[in-house]
Short mmCIF file of C-alpha atoms in Angstrom, two decimals:
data_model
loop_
_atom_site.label_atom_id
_atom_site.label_comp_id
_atom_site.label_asym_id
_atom_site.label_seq_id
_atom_site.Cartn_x
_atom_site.Cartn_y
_atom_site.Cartn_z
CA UNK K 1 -7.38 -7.49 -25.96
CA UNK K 2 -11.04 -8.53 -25.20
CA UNK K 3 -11.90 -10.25 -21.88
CA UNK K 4 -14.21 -12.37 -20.59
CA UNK K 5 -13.15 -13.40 -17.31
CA UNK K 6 -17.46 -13.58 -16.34
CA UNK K 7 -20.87 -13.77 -17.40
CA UNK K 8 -21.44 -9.53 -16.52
CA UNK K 9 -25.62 -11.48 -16.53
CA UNK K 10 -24.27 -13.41 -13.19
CA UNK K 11 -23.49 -9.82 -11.34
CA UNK K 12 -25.76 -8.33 -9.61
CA UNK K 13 -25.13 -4.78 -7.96
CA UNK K 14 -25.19 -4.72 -4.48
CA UNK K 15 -26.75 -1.24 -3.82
CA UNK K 16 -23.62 0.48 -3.31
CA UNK K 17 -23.87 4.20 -4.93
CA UNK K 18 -20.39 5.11 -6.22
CA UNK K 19 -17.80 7.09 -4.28
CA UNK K 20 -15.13 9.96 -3.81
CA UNK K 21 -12.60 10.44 -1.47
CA UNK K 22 -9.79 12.45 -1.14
CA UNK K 23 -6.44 10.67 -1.01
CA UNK K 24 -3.45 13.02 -0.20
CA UNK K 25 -2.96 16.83 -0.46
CA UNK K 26 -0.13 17.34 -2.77
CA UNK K 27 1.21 20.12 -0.76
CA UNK K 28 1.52 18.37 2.06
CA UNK K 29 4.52 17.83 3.91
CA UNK K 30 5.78 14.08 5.26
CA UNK K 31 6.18 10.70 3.60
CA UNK K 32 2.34 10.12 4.74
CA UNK K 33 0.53 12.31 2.35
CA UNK K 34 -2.66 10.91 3.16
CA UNK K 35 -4.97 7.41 3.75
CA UNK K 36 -8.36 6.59 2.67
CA UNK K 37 -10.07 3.91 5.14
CA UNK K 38 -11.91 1.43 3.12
CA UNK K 39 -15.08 2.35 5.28
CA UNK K 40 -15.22 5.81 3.65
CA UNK K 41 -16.42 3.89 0.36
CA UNK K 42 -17.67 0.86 1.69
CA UNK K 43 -15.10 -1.20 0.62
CA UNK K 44 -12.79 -3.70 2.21
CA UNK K 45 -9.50 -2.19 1.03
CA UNK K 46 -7.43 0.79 2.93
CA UNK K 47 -5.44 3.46 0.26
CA UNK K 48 -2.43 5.12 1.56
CA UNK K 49 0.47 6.97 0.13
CA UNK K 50 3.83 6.91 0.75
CA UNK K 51 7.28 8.71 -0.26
CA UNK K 52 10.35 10.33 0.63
CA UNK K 53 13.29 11.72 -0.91
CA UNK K 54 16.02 10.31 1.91
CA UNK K 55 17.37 7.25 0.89
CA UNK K 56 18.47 4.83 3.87
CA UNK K 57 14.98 5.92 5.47
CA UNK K 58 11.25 4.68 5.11
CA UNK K 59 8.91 3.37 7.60
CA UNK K 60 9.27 1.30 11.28
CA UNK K 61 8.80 -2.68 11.54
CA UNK K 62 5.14 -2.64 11.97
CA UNK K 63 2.96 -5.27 11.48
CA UNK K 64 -0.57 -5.93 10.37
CA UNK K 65 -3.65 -8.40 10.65
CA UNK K 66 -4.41 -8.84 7.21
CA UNK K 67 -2.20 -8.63 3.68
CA UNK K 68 -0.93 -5.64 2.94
CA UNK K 69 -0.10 -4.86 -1.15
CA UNK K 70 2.66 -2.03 -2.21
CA UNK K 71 3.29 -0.70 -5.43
CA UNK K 72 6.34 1.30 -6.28
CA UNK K 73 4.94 4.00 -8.02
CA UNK K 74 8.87 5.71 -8.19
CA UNK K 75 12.05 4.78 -7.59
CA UNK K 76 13.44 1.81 -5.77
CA UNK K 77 12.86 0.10 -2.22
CA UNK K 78 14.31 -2.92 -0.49
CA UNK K 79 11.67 -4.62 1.77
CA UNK K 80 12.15 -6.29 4.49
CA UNK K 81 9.35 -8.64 4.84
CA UNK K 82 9.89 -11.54 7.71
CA UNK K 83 13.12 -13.15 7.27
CA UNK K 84 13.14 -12.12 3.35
CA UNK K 85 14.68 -9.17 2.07
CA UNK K 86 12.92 -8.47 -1.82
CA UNK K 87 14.36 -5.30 -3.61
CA UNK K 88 11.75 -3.52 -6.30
CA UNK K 89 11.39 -0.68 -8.36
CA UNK K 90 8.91 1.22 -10.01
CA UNK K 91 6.33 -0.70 -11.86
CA UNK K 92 6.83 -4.01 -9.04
CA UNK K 93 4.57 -4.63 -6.38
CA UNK K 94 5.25 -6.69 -2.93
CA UNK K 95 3.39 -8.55 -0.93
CA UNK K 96 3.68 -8.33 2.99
CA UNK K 97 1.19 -11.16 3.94
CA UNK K 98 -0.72 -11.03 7.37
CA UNK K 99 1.04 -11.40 10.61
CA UNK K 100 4.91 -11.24 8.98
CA UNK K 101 6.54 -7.64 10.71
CA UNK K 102 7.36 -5.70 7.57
CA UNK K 103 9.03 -2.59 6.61
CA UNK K 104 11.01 -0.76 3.71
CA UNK K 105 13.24 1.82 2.60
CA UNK K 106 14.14 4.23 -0.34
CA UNK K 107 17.28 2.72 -1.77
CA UNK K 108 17.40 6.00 -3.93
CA UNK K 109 18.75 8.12 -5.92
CA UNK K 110 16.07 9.90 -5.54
CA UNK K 111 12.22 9.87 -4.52
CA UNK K 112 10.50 6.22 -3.50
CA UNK K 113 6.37 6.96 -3.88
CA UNK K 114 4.03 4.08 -3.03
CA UNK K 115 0.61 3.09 -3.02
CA UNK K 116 0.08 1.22 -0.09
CA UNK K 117 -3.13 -1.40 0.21
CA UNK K 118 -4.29 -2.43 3.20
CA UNK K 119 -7.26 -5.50 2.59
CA UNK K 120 -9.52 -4.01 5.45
CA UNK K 121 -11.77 -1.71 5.96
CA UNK K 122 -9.76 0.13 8.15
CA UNK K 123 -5.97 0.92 8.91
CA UNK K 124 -4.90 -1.62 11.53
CA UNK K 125 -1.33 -2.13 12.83
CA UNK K 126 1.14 -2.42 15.56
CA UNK K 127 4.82 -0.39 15.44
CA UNK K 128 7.40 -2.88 16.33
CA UNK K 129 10.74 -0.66 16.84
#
């Protein structure tokens, strides 16, 4: 399928040089493998990885001051997002929109992996529990 959402003649680069950072060691140990603040390549989005193998279990009500995107990379998660409760599985993303407390957990069998996006430059965020 061909595209042509723009006019690539109405872009103009912005000086940035192209960038690498490391994610998450794969050896690591912990449902936080790793983060990437958006400042490290002079972005405005935040990477971070998630997962765990214990279903019931995932991360405390926390909230944040700007949207934060997840996509289920494995397995299956309920989310609680404000008063809303949104169950997804691999393949889904969710939105947790600024200022709602948030949180989720692995409704198994098995591992739940995310991407986590924070829309900032940096990792931001208050623990609620």
């Amino acid at each position: 399928m061909t595209r042509r959402d723009f006019d690539p003649a109405t872009v103009t680069p912005d000086g940035r040089p192209p960038a690498k950072a490391k994610l998450f060691d794969a050896t690591g140990d912990g449902p936080y493998r790793g983060s990437i603040n958006g400042e490290a390549l002079a972005t405005q989005v935040t990477v971070l990885t998630y997962g765990n193998d214990e279903p019931g279990t995932g991360p405390m009500l926390h909230i944040h001051p700007y949207d934060e995107v997840f996509v289920i990379q494995q397995g299956r998660a309920r989310f609680f997002v404000g008063d809303k409760i949104i169950d997804a599985e691999a393949g889904e993303t969710v939105l947790g929109p600024a200022g709602l407390p948030h949180r989720f957990i692995d409704l198994g069998p098995g591992r739940l992996q995310t991407l986590d996006i924070h829309l900032s430059p940096r990792w931001i965020q208050t623990n609620l529990e």
